[in-house]
PDB file of C-alpha atoms in Angstrom:
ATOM      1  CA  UNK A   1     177.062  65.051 216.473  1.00 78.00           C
ATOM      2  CA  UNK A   2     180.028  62.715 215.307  1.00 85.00           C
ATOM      3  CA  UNK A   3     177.622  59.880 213.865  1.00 94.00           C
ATOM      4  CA  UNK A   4     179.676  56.979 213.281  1.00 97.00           C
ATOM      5  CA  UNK A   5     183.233  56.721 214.445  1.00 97.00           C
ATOM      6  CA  UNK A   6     186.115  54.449 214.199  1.00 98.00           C
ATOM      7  CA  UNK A   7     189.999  53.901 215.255  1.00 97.00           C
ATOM      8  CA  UNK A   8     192.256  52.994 214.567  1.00 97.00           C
ATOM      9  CA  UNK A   9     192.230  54.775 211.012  1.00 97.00           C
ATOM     10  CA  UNK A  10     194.991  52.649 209.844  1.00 97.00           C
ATOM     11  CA  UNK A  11     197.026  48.902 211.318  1.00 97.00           C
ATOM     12  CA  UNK A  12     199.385  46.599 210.034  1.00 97.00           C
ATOM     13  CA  UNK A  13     199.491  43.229 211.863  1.00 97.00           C
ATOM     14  CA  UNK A  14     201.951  40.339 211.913  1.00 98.00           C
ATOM     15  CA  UNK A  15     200.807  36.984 210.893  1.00 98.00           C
ATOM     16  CA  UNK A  16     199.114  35.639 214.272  1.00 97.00           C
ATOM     17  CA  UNK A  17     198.894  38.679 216.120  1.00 97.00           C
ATOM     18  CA  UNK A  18     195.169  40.069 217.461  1.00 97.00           C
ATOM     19  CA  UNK A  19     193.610  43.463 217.721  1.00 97.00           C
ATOM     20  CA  UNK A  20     190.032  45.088 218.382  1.00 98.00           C
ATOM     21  CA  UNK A  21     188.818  47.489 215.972  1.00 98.00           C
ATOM     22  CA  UNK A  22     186.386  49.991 217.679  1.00 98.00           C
ATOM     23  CA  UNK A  23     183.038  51.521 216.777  1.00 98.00           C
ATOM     24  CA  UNK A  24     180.526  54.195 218.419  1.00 98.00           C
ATOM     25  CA  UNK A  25     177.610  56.201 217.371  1.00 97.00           C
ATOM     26  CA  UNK A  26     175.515  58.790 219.203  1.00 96.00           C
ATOM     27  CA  UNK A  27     172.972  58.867 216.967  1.00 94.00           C
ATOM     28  CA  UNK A  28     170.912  56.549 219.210  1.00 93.00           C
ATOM     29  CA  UNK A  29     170.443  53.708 217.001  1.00 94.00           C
ATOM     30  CA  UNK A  30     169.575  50.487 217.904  1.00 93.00           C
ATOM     31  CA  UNK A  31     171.398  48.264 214.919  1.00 94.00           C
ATOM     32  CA  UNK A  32     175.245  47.970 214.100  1.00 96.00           C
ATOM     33  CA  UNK A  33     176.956  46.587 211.644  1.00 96.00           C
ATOM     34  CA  UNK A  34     180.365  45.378 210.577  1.00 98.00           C
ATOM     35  CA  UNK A  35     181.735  45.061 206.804  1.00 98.00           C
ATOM     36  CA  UNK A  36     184.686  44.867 205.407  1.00 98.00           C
ATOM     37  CA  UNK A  37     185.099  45.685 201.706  1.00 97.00           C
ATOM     38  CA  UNK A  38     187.812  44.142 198.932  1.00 93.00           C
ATOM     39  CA  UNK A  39     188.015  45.400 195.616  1.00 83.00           C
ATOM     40  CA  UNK A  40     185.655  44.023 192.700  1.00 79.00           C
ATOM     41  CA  UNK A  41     183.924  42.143 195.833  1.00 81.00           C
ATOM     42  CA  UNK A  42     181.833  44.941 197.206  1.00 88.00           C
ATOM     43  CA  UNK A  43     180.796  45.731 201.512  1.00 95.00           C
ATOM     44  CA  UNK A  44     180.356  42.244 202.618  1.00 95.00           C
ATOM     45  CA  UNK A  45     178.729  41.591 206.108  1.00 95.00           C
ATOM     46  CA  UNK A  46     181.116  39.847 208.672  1.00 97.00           C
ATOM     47  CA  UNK A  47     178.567  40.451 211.400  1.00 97.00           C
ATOM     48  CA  UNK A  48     175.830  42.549 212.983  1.00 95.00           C
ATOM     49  CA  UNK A  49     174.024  43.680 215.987  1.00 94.00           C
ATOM     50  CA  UNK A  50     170.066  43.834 215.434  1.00 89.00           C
ATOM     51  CA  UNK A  51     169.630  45.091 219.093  1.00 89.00           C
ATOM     52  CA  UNK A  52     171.558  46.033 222.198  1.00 91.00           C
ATOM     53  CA  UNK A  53     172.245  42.752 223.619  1.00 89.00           C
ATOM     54  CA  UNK A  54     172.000  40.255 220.376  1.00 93.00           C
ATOM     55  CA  UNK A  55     175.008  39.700 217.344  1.00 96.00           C
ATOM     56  CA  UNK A  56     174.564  36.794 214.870  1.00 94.00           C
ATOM     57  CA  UNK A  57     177.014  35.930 211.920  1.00 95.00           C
ATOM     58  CA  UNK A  58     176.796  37.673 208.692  1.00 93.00           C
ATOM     59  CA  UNK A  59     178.331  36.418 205.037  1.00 91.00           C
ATOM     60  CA  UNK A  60     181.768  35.848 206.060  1.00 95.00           C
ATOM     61  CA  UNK A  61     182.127  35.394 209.625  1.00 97.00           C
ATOM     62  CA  UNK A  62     184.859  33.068 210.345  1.00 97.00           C
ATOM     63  CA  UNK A  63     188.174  34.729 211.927  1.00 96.00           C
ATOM     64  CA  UNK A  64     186.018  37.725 213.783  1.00 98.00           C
ATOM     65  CA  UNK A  65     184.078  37.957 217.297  1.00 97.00           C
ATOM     66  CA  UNK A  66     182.327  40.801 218.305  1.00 98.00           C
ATOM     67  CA  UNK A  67     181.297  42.631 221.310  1.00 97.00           C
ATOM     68  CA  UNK A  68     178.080  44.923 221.496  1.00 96.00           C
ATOM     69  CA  UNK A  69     179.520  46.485 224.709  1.00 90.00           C
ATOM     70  CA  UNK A  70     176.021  48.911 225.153  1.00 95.00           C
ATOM     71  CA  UNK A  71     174.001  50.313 222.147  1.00 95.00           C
ATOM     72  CA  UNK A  72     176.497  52.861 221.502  1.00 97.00           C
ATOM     73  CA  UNK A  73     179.396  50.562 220.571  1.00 97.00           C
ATOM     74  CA  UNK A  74     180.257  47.588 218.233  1.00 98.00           C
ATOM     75  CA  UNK A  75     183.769  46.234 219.013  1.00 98.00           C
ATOM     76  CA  UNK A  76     185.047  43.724 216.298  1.00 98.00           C
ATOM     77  CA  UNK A  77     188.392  41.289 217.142  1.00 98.00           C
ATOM     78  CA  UNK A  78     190.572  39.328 214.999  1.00 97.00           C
ATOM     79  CA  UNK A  79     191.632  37.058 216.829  1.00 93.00           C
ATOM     80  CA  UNK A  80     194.678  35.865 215.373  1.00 96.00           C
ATOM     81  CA  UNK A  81     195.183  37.742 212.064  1.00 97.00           C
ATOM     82  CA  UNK A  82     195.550  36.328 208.775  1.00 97.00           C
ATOM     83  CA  UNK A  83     196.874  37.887 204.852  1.00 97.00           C
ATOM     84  CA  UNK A  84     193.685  37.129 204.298  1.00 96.00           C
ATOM     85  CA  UNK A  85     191.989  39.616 206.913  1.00 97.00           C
ATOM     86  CA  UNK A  86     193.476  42.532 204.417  1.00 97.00           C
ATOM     87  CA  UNK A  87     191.089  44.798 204.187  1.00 97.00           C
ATOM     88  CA  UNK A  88     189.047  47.858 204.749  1.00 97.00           C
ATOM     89  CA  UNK A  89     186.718  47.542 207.562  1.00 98.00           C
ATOM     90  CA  UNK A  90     183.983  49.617 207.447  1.00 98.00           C
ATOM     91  CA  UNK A  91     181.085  49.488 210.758  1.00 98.00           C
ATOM     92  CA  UNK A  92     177.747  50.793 210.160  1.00 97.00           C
ATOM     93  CA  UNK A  93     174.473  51.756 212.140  1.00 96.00           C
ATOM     94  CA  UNK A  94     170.691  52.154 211.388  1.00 93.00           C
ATOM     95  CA  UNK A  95     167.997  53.569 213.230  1.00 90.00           C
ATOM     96  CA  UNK A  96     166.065  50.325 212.819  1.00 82.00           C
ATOM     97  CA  UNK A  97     165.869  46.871 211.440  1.00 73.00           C
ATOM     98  CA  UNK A  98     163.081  47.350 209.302  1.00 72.00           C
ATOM     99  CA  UNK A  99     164.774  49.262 206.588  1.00 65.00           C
ATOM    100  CA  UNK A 100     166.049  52.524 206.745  1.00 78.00           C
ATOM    101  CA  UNK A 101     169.667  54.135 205.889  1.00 88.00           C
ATOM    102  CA  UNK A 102     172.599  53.109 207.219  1.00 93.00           C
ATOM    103  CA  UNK A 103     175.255  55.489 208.438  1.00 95.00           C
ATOM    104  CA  UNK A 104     178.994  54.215 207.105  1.00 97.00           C
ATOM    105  CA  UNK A 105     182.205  55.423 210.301  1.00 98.00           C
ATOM    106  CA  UNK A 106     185.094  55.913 207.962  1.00 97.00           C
ATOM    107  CA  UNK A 107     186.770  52.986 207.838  1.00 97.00           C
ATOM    108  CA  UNK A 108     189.355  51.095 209.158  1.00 97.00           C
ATOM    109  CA  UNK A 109     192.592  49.984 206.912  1.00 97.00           C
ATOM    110  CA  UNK A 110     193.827  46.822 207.754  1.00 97.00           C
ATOM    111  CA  UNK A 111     197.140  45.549 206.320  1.00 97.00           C
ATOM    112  CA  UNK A 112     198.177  41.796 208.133  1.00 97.00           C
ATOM    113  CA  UNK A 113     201.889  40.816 206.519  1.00 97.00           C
TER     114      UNK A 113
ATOM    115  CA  UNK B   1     171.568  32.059 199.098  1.00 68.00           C
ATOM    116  CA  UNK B   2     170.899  35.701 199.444  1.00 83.00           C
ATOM    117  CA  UNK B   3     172.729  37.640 196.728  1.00 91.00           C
ATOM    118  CA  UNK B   4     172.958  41.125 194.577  1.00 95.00           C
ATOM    119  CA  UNK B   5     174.457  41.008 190.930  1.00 96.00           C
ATOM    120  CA  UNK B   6     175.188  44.488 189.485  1.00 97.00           C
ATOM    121  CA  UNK B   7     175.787  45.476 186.054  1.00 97.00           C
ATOM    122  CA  UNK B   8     178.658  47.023 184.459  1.00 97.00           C
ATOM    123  CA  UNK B   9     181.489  46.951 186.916  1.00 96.00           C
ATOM    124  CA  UNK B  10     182.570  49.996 185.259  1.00 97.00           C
ATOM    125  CA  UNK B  11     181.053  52.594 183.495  1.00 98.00           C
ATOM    126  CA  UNK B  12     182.217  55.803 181.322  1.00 98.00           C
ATOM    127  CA  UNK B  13     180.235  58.477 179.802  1.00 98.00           C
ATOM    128  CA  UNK B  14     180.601  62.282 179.077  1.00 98.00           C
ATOM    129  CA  UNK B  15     179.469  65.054 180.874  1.00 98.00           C
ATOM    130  CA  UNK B  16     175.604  65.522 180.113  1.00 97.00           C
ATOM    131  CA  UNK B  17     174.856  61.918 179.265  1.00 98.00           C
ATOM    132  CA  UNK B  18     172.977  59.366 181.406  1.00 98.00           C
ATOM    133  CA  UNK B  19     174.720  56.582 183.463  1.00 98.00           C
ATOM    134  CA  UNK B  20     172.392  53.259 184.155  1.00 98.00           C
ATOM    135  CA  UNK B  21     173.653  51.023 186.608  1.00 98.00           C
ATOM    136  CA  UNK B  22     171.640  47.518 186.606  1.00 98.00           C
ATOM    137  CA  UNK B  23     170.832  44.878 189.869  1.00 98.00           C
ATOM    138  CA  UNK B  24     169.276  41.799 190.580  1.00 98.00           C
ATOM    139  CA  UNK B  25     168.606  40.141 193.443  1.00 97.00           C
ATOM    140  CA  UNK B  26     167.626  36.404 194.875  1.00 95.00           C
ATOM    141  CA  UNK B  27     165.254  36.851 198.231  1.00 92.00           C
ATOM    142  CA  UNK B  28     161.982  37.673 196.817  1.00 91.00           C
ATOM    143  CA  UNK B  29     161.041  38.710 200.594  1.00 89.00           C
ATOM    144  CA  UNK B  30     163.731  41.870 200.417  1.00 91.00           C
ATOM    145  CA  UNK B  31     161.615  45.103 200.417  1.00 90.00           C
ATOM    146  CA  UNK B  32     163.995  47.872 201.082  1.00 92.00           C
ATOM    147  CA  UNK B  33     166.787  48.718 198.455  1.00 95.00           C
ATOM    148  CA  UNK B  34     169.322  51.354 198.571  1.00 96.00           C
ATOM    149  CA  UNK B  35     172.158  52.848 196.456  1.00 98.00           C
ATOM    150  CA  UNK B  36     175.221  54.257 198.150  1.00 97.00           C
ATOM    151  CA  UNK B  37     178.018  56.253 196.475  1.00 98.00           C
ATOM    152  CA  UNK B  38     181.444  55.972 197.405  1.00 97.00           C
ATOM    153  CA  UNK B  39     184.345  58.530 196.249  1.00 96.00           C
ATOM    154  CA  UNK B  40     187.523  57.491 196.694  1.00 93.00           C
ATOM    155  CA  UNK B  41     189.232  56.792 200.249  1.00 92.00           C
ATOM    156  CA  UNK B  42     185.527  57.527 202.052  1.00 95.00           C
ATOM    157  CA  UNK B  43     182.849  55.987 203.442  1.00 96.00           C
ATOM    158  CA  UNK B  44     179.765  54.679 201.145  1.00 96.00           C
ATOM    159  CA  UNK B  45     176.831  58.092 201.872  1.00 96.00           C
ATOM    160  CA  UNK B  46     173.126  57.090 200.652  1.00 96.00           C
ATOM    161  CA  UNK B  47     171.788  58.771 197.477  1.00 97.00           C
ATOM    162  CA  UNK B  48     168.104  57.102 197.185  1.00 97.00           C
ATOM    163  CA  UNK B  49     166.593  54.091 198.165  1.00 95.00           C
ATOM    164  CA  UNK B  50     162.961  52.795 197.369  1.00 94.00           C
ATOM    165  CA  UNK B  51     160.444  50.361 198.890  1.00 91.00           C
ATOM    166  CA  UNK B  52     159.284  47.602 197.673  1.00 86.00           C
ATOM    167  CA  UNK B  53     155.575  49.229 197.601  1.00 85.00           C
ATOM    168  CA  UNK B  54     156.812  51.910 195.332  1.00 83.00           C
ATOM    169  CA  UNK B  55     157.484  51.328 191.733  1.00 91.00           C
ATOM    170  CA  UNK B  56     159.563  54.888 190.807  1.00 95.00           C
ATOM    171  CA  UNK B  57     161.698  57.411 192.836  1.00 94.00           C
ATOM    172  CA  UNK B  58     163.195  60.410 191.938  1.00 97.00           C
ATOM    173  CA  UNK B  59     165.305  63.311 193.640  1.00 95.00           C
ATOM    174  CA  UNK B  60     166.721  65.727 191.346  1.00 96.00           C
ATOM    175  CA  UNK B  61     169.034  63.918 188.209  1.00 97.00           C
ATOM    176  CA  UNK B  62     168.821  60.675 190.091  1.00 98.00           C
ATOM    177  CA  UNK B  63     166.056  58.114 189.729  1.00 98.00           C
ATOM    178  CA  UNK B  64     165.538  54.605 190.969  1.00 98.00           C
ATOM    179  CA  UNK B  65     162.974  51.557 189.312  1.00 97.00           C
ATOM    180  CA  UNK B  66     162.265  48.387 190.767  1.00 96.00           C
ATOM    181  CA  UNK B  67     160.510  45.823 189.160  1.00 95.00           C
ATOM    182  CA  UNK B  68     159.715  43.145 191.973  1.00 93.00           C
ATOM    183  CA  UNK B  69     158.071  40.721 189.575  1.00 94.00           C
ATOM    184  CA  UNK B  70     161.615  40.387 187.675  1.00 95.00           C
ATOM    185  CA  UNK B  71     163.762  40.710 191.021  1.00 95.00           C
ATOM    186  CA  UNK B  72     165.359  43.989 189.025  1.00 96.00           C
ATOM    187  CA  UNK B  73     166.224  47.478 190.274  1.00 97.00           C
ATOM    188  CA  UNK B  74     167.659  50.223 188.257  1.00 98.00           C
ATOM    189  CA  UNK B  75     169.742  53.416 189.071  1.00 98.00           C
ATOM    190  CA  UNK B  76     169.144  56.206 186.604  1.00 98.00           C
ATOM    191  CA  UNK B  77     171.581  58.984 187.053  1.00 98.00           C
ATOM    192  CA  UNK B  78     170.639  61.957 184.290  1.00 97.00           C
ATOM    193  CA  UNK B  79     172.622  65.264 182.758  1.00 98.00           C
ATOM    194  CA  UNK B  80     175.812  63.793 184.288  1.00 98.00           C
ATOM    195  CA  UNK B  81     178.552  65.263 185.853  1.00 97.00           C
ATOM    196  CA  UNK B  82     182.216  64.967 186.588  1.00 96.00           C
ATOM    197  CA  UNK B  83     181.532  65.085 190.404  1.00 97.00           C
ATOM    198  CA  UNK B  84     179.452  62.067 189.636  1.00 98.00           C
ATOM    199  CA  UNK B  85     182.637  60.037 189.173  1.00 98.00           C
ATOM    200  CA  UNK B  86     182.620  57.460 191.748  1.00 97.00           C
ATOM    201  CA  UNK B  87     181.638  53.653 192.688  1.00 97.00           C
ATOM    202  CA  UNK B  88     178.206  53.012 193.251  1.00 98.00           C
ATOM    203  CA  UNK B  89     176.516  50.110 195.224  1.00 97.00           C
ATOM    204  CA  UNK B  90     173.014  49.252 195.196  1.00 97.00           C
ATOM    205  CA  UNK B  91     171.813  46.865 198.313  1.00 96.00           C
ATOM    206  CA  UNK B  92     168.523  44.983 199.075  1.00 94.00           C
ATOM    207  CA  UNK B  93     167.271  43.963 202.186  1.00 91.00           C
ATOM    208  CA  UNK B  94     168.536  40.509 203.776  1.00 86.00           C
ATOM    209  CA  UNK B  95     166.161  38.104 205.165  1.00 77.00           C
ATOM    210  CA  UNK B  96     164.321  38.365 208.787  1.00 76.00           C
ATOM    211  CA  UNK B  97     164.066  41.295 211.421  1.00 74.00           C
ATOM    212  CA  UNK B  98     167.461  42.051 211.349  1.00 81.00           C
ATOM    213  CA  UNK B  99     168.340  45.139 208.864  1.00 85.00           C
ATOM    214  CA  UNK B 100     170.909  43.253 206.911  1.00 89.00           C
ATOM    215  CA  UNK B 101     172.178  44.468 203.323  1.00 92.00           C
ATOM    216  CA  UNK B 102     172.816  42.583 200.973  1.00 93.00           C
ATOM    217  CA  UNK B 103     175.620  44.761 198.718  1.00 95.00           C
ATOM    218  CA  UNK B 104     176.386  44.509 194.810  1.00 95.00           C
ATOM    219  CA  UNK B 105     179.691  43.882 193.748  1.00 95.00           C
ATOM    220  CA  UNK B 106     180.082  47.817 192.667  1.00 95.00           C
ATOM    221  CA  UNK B 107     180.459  50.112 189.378  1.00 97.00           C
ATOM    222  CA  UNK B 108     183.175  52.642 189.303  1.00 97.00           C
ATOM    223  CA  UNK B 109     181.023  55.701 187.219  1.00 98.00           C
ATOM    224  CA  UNK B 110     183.854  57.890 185.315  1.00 98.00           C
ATOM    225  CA  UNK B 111     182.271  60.782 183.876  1.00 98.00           C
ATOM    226  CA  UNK B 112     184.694  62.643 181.604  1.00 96.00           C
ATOM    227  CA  UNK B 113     184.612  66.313 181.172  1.00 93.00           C
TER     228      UNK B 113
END
């Protein structure tokens, strides 16, 4: 049982270029999440999946799509990278909505120059 | 909108002593409220959470309080350790069906030998 998994583990990006960071679980649970997490500023949302087949926008949405391509996996994609987009990206998935603990992948480090 | 302050952003004590980390949060609807501990370089692992129907948790030297009248939940960590040393996030729940957190900004915990 993997949980929560993630790659790349690392990326730098140029200014303007894209990329897809990946996420899976086999822990069969319905809800995904994706954060990303600056220091002093804590894991802020950037989007989520409540259910296979439904995303919405979380706190800080703009710059990011996502793809929930079946209920194992959460794809998120900058679409054209900014310095700003520095960051660690963490995804996440719970059992269910209604309030139970999330599993964290490892994290994704994201350097855009 | 929906928001999490936490209190101190950082936090040292020695070995044996108790560490209390502080929140307060906005949506009086939030009902689930976990605290996550993150070492450094990995992912953020659940230590306790507590519902909003329970006033008191406990599991070992950790405790949790929430006071849902005040919008105020407390982490109680006792007999401290230097494995202890870490950053520590407490969450609440974010509005609707959708098992959104709503994340603190973070204390980094250094527990000195």
């Amino acid at each position: 049982n993997a949980g929560v998994t993630q790659t790349p583990k690392f990326q730098v990006l140029k200014t303007g270029q894209s990329m897809t960071l990946q996420c899976a679980q086999d822990m069969n649970h319905n809800s995904m999440y994706w954060y990303r997490q600056d220091p002093g500023m804590g894991l802020r949302l950037i989007y989520y999946s409540a259910s296979e087949g439904t995303t919405d926008k979380g706190e800080v949405p703009n710059g990011y799509n996502v793809s929930r391509l079946n209920k194992r996996e959460f794809s998120l994609r900058l679409e054209s990278a900014a310095p700003s987009q520095t960051s660690v990206y963490f995804c996440a998935s719970v059992w269910d909505y209604r309030g139970y603990e999330q599993y964290f992948g490892p994290g994704t480090r994201l350097t855009v120059t | 909108g929906e928001n999490v302050e936490q209190h101190p952003s950082t936090l040292s004590v020695q070995e044996g002593d108790s560490a209390v980390i502080k929140c307060t949060y906005s949506d009086s609807a939030s009902n689930y409220f976990p605290w996550y501990k993150q070492e450094l370089g990995k992912r953020p692992q659940l230590i306790i959470d507590i519902r909003s129907n329970v006033g008191e948790k406990k599991d070992q030297r950790i405790a949790v309080t929430l006071n849902k009248t005040a919008k105020h939940f407390s982490l109680h960590i006792t007999e401290t350790q230097p494995e202890d040393s870490a950053v520590y996030f407490c969450a609440a729940s974010g509005s609707g069906n959708t098992g959104k957190l709503i994340f603190g900004q973070g204390t980094t915990l250094q527990v000195k030998p």
